[in-house]
Coordinates of C-alpha atoms in Angstrom, one line a residue:
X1 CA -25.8 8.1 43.4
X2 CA -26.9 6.9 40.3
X3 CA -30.3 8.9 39.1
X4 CA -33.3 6.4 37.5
X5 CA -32.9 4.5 33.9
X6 CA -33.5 6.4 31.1
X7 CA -34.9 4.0 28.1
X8 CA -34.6 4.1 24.7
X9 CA -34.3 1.9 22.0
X10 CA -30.6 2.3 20.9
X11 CA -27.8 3.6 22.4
X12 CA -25.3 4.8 20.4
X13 CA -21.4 5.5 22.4
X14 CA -19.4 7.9 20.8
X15 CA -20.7 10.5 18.0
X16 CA -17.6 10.9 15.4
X17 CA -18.9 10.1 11.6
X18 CA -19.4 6.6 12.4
X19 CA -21.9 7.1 15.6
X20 CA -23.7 10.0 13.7
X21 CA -24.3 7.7 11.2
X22 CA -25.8 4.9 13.1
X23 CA -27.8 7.3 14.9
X24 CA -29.0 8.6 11.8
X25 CA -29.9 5.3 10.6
X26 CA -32.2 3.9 13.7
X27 CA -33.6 6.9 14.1
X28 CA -35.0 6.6 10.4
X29 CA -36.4 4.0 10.8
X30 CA -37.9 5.3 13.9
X31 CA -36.1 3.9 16.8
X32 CA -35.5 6.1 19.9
X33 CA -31.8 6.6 20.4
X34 CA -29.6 8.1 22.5
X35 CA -25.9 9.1 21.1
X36 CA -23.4 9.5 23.9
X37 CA -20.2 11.7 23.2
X38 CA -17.3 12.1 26.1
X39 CA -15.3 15.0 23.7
X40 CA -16.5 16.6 20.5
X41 CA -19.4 15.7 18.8
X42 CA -18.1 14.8 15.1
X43 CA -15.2 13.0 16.7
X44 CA -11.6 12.3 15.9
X45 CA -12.0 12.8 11.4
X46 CA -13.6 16.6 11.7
X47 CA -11.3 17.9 14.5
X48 CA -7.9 15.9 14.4
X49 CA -7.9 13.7 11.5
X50 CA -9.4 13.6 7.9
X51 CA -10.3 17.5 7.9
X52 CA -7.4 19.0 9.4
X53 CA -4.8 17.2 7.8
X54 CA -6.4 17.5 4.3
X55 CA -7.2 21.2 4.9
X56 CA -2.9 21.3 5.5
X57 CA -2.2 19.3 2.4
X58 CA -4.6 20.7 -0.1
X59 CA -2.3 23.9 0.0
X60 CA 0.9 22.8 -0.9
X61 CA -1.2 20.5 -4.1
X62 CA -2.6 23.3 -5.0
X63 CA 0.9 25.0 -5.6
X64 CA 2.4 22.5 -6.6
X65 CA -0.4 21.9 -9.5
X66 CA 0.2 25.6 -10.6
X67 CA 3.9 24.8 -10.7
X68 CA 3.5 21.8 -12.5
X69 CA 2.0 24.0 -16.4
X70 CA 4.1 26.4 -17.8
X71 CA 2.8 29.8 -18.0
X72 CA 1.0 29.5 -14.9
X73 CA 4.7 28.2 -13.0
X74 CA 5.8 31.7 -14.1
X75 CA 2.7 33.4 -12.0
X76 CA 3.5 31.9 -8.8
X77 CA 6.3 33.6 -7.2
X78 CA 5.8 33.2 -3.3
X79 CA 5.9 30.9 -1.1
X80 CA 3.1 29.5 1.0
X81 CA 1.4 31.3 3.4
X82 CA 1.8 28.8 6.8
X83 CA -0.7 31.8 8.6
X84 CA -3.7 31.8 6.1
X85 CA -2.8 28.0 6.0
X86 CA -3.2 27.4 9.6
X87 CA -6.2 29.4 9.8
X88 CA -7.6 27.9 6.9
X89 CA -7.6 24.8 9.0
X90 CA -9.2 26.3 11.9
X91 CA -12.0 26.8 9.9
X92 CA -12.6 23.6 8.2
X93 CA -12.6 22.0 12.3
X94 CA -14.9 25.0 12.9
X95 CA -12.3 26.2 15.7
X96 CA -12.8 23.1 17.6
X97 CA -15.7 23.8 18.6
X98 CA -19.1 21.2 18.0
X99 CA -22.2 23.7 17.7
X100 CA -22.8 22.4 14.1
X101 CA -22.6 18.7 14.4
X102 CA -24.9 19.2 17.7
X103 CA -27.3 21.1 16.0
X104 CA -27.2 18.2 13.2
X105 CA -27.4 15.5 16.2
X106 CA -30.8 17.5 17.1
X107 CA -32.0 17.4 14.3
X108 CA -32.1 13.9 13.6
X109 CA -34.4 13.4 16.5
X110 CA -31.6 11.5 18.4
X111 CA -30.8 13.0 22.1
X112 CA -27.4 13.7 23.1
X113 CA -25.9 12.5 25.8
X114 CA -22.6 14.5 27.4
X115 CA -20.0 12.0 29.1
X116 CA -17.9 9.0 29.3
X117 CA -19.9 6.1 28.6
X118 CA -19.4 2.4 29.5
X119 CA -21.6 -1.0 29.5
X120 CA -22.9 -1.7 33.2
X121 CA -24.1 -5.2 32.2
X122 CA -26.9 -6.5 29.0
X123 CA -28.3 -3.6 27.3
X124 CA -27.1 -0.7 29.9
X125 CA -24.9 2.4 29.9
X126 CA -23.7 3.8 32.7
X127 CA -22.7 7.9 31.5
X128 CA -20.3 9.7 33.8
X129 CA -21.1 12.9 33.6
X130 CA -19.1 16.0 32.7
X131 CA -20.8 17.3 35.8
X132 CA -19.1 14.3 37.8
X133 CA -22.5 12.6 37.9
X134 CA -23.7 9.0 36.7
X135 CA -26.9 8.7 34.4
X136 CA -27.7 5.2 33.6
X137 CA -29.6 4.1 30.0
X138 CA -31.0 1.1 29.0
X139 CA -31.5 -0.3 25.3
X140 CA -34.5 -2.0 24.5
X141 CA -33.0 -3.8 21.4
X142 CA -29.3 -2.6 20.9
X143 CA -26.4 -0.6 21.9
X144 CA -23.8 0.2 19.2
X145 CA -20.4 0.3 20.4
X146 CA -18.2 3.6 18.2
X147 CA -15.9 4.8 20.0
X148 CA -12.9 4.7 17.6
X149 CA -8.9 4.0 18.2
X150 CA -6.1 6.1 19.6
X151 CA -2.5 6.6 18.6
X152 CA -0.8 4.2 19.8
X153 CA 2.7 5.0 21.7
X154 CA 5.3 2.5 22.2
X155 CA 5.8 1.2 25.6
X156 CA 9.3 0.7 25.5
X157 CA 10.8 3.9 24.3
X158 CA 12.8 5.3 26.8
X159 CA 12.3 9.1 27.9
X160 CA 9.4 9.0 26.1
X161 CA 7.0 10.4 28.6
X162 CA 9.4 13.6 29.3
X163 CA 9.7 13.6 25.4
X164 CA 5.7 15.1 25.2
X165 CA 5.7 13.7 21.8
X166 CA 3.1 14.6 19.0
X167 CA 0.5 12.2 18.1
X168 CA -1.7 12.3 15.3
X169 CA -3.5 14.7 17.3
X170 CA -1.0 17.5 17.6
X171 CA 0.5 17.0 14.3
X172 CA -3.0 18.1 12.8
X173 CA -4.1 21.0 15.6
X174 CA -0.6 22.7 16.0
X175 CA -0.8 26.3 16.1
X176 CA 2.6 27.4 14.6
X177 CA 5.3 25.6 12.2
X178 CA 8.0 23.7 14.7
X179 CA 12.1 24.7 13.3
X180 CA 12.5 20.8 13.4
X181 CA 10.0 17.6 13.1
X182 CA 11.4 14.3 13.4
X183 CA 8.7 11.8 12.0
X184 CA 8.8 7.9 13.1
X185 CA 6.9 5.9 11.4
X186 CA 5.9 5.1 7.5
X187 CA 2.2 4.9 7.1
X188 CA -0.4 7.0 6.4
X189 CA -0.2 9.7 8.9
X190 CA 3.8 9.9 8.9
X191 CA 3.9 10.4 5.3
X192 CA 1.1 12.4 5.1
X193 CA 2.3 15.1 8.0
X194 CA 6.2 14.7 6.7
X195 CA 4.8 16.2 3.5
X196 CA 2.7 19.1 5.1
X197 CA 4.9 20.5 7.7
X198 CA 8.3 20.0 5.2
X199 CA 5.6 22.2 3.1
X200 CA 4.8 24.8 5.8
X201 CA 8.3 25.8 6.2
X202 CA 9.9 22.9 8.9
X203 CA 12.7 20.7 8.3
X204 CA 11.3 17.0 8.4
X205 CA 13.2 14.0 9.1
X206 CA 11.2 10.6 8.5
X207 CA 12.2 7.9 10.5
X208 CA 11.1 4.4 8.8
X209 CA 11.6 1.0 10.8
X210 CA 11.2 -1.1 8.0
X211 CA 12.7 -1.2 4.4
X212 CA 10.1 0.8 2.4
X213 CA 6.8 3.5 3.1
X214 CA 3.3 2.7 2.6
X215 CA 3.5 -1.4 3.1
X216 CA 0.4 -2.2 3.5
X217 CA 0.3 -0.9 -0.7
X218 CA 1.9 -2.1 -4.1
X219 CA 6.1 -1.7 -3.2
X220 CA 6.0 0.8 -6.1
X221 CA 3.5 2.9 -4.5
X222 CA 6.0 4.0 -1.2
X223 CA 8.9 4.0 -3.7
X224 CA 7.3 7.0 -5.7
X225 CA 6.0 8.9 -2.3
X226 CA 9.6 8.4 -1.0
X227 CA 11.1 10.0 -4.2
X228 CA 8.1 12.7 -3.9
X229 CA 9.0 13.4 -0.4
X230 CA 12.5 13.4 -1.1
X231 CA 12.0 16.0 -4.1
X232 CA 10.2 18.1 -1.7
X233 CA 13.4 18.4 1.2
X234 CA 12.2 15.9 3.5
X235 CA 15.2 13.5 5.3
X236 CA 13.5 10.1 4.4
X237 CA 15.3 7.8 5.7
X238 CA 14.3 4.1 6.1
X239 CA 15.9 0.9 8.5
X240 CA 16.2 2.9 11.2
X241 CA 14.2 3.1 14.7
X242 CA 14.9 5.5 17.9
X243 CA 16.4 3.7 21.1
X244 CA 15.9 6.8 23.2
X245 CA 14.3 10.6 23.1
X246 CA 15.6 13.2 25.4
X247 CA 13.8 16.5 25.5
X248 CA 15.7 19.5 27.3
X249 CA 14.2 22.9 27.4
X250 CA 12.8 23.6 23.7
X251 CA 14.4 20.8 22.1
X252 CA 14.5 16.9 21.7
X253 CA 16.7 14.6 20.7
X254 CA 15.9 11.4 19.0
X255 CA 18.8 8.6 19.6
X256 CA 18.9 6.5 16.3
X257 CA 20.0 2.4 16.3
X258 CA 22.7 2.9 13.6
X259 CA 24.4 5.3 16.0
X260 CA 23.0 8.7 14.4
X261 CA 21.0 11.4 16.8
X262 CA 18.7 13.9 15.7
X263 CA 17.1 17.4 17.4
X264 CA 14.1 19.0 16.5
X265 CA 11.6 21.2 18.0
X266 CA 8.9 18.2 17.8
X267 CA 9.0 14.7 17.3
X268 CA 5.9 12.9 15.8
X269 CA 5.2 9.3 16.7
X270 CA 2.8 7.6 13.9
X271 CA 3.6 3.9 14.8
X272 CA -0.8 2.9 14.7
X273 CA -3.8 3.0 16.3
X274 CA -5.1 1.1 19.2
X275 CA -8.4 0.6 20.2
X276 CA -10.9 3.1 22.5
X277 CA -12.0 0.3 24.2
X278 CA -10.0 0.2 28.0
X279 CA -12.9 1.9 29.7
X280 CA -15.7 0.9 27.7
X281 CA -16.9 -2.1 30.5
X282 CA -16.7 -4.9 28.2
X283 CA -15.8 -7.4 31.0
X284 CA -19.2 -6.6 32.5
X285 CA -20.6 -8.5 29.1
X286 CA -18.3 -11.2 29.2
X287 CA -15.4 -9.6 26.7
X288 CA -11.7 -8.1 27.0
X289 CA -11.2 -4.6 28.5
X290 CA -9.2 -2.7 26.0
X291 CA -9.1 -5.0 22.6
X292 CA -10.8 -4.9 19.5
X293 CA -14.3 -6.2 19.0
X294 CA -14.6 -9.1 16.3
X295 CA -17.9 -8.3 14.6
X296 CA -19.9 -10.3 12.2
X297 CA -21.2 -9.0 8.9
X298 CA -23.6 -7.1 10.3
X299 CA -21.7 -5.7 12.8
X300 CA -23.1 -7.1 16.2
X301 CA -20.0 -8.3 18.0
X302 CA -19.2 -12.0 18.4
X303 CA -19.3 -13.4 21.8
X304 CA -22.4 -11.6 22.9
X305 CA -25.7 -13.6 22.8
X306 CA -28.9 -12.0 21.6
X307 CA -27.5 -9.7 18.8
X308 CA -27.5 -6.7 21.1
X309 CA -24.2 -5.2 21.1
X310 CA -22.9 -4.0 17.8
X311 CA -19.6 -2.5 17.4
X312 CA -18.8 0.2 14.1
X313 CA -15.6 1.8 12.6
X314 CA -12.2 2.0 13.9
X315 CA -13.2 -0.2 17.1
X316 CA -14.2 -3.6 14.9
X317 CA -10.3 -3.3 13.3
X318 CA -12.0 -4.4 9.7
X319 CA -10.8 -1.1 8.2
X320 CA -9.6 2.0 9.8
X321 CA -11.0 4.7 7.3
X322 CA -13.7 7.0 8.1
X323 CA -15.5 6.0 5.1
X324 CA -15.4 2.2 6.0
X325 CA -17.2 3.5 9.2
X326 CA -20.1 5.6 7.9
X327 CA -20.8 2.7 5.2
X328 CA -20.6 -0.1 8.2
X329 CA -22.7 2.3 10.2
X330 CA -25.2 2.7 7.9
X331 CA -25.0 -1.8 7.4
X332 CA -25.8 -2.0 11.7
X333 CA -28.2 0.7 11.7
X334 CA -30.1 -1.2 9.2
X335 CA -29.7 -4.5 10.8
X336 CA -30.8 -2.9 14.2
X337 CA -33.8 -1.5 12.7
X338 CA -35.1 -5.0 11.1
X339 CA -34.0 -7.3 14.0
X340 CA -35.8 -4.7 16.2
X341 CA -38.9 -4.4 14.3
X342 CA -38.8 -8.3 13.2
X343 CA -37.8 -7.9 9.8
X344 CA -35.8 -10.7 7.7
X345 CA -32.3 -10.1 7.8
X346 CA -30.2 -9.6 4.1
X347 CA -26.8 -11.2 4.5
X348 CA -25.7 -12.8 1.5
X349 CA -22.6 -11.2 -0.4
X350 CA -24.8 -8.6 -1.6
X351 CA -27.5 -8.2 1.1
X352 CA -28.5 -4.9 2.7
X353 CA -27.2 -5.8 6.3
X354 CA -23.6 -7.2 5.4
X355 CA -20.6 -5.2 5.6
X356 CA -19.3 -6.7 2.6
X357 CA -17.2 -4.1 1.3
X358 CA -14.5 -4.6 4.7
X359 CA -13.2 -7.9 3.1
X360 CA -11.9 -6.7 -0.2
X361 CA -12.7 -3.9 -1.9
X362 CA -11.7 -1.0 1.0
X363 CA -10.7 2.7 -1.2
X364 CA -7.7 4.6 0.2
X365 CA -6.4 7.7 -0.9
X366 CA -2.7 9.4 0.5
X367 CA -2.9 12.5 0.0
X368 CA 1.0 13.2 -0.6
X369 CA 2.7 14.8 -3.7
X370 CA 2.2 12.8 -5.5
X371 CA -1.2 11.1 -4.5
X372 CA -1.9 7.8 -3.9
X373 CA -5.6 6.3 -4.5
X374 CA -5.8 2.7 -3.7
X375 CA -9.1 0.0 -3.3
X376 CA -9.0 -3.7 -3.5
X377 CA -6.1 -6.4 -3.1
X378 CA -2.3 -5.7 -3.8
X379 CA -0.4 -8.1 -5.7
X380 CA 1.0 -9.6 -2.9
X381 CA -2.5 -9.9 -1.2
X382 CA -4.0 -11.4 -4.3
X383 CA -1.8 -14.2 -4.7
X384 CA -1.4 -15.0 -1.2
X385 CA -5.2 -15.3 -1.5
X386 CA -5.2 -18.2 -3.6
X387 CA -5.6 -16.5 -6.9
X388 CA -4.0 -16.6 -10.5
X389 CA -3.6 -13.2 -11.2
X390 CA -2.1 -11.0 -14.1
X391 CA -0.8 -7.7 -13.1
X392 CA -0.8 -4.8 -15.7
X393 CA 1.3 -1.4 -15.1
X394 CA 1.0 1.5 -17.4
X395 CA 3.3 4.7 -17.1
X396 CA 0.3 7.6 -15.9
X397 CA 2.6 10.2 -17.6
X398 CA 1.7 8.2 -20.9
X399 CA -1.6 9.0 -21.1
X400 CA -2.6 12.3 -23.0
X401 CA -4.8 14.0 -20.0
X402 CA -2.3 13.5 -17.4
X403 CA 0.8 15.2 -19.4
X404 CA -1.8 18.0 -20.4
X405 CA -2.9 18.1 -17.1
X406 CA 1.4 19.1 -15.7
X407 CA 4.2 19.5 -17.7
X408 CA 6.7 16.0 -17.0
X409 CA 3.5 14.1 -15.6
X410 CA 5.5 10.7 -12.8
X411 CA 2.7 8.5 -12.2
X412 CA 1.9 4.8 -12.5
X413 CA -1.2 2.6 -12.7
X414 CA -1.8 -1.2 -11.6
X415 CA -4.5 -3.2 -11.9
X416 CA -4.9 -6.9 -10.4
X417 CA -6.9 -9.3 -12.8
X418 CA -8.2 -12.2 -11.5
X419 CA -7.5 -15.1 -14.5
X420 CA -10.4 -17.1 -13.4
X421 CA -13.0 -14.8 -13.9
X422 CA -11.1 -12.2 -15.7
X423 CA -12.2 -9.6 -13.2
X424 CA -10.3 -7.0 -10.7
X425 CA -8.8 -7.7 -8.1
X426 CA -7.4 -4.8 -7.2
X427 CA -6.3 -0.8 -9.0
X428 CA -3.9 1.1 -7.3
X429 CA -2.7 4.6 -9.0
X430 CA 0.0 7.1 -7.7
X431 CA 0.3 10.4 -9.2
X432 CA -1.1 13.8 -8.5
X433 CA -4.2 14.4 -8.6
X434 CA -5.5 10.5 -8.9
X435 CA -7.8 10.8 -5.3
X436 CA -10.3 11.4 -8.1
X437 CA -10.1 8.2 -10.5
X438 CA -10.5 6.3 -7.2
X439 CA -14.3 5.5 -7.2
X440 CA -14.3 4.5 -11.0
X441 CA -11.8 1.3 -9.9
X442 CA -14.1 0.9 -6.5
X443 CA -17.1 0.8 -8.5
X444 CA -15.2 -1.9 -10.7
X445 CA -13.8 -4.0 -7.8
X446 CA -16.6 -3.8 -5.7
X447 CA -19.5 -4.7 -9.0
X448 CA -17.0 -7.4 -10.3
X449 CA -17.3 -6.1 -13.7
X450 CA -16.1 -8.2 -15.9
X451 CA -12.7 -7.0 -18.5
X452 CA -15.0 -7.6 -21.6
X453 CA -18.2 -5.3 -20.3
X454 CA -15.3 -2.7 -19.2
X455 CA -14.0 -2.4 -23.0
X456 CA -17.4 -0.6 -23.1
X457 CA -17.3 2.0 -20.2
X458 CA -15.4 4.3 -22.8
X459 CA -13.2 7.1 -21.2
X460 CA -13.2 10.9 -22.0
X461 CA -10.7 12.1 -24.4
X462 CA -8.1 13.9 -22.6
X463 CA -8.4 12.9 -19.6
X464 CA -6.1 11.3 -16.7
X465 CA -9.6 8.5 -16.9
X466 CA -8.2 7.3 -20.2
X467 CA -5.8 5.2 -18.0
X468 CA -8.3 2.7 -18.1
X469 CA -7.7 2.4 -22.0
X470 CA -4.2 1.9 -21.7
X471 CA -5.1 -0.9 -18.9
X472 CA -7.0 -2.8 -20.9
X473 CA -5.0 -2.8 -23.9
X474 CA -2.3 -3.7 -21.7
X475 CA -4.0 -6.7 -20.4
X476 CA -5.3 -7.4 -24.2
X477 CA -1.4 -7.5 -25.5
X478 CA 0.2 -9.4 -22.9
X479 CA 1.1 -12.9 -22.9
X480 CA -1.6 -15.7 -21.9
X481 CA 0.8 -16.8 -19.7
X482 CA 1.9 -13.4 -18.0
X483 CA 1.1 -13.1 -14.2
X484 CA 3.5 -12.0 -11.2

């Protein structure tokens, strides 16, 4: 029996980084709000996504940095320690536990709510209960849909079930070091875990369907993580998909369509994300169980009349990066707030509700050896835009800070220029250690700074920054004519 209606002003479903945000927002601005949670509070990026898999990287960089300088390459003579690793990460997803980000929830005044949650209709949330119970909340102004994506499996992959294949999940909450990991798929999370576990002491094969990793970035940016993953011992090998998987005791084995098979202790199946949206009631509001929800600027989902329902992060499919989420959570807690308390709305290009950023200036950093930090428009996705563009490349290794910073420095640069209105377009930057220039090229993407005020934003001598000298010179020195 379902108990009485609790009210409140906003309800927020599902409390990873995106949720907490949002929470955090309306509840600033002094708008009761409930936050309900059917797992961990802190969701999928603190236990089985950004923090794990970073904590597993950041080991292998870090020896590989002291490797990189001679005199300190002579100091390191072990290998890594896959234990202190392991635990390592334990700690950083505080054991998997959520007493810290509920304490944080409390804190913000918001009050959590334990249990699956799904629309029941306009403006109401029917929570089942971890206790098997129903609790049913109403909003007064909005509920904010956050519940995230999945990994998504493919349907026709025979023996897959029997397989019990790794997701994401697994790959980044594993407890020991398989003998064997068979990887399928290119993106983010194959390369990324390819490079970890090959570093923790397994022997990684990385299955790739298409003709190069990372497609989504500049060609040359997969080409280098390839040779990087290569260098490092893992089988990268690309044009190639399973037909069938087969597990038998301790061991599966992947069939391959050019006739190869493969066995490994684990097999990892990174082939995307789909959306946390199949129980979520959406045909009780007029929408489609289990798609993605097309949001406006502002985040309140299309379809809907009254600018009640709002959907933020992974769910909206604008940009699947924790980031994107907390800075779109932060644009629909604001436009909550002023629609519910009557305040004009800012939604101009550079207005205070508009999730402006989604469209083309989204950072990205891989965090493979070597690095790759991305924001803005490829090339590719430049011209197919529409625009006249010049591309500049400079050689990272060139520049004085990056071959002080390791001996033999790979790296390159690219920057997108926009002719028109000689401003960028895009950066994208692969070597290690270039997570860190990111936010200087996001800053000028996102701020359209024009090339002629950036002459002036002078880099530090020696640093890996003084790329953007070399750019610029670079774009000074070509042809008038030059563009790709």
């Amino acid at each position: 029996m379902t108990a009485e209606a609790t009210d409140f002003d906003v309800i927020v479903v599902g409390a990873g980084p995106t949720g907490e945000n949002l929470a955090d927002r309306t509840r600033a601005a002094g708008l009761s709000t409930a936050l309900v949670e059917s797992e961990l509070v802190g969701g999928e990026c603190s236990y089985w996504a950004c923090m794990p898999s970073k904590a597993l990287l950041r080991p292998p960089a870090a020896l590989s940095a002291a490797r990189a300088v001679a005199g300190s390459r002579e100091a390191v003579t072990g290998r890594l320690d896959a234990a202190a690793v392991l635990a390592r990460r334990d700690s950083f997803v505080s054991h998997w536990k959520d007493d810290g980000q509920v304490a944080w929830v409390a804190g913000t005044g918001a009050e959590l709510v334990r249990g699956q949650g799904r629309l029941d209709g306009p403006r109401r949330v029917l929570v089942r209960t971890p206790e098997g119970g129903e609790r049913l909340l109403t909003a007064r102004h909005a509920v904010a849909l956050c519940t995230g994506s999945r990994a998504m499996l493919p349907a026709d992959l025979p023996g897959l079930a029997e397989a019990r294949p790794w997701t994401s999940r697994e790959a980044t909450s594993a407890r020991a070091v398989p003998a064997r990991l068979v990887v399928v798929g290119g993106g983010v999370v194959g390369v990324e875990m390819a490079a970890a576990w090959q570093a923790l002491g397994a022997e990684v094969t990385l299955l790739v369907r298409g003709g190069r990793l990372l497609p989504r970035l500049e060609p040359f940016a997969g080409e280098l993580v390839a040779a990087g993953l290569r260098a490092a011992g893992v089988d990268v090998r690309t044009g190639v998909q399973p037909t069938a998987v087969r597990r038998e005791g301790a061991v599966v084995t992947v069939t391959l369509d050019d006739g190869d098979s493969l066995a490994a202790e684990e097999l990892l199946l990174a082939t995307g994300r789909a959306p946390r949206t199949e129980e979520l009631g959406l045909a009780s509001v007029g929408l489609v169980d289990g798609g993605w929800l097309t949001v406006d600027d502002s985040c309140a989902v299309r379809g809907v009349a009254g600018d009640w329902l709002y959907a933020a992060g992974d769910v909206n499919h604008r940009a699947l990066l924790t980031h994107q989420g907390k800075y779109q959570a932060r644009i629909a807690g604001a436009a909550i707030a002023a629609r519910a308390l009557g305040r004009p709305l800012e939604l101009g290009a550079w207005g205070a509700h508009a999730a402006t950023a989604d469209l083309a200036a989204v950072p990205q950093v891989v965090f493979t050896e070597p690095e790759v930090a991305a924001v803005g428009l490829s090339a590719e996705q430049a011209e197919r835009a529409g625009h006249r563009v010049r591309v500049v490349d400079y050689e990272l290794g060139r520049v004085a800070g990056a071959a002080l910073l390791a001996d033999d420095y790979q790296g390159r640069a690219r920057m997108v220029v926009d002719l028109e209105r000689e401003v960028l377009l895009g950066v994208t930057f692969v070597g290690p250690g270039v997570g860190e220039l990111l936010h200087a090229a996001t800053v000028a993407v996102v701020g359209q700074v024009p090339i002629h005020r950036l002459w002036h934003a002078v880099p530090s001598y020696p640093t890996v920054g003084e790329i953007w000298l070399r750019l610029l010179e670079a774009y000074r020195d070509a042809p008038q004519d030059a563009s790709e």
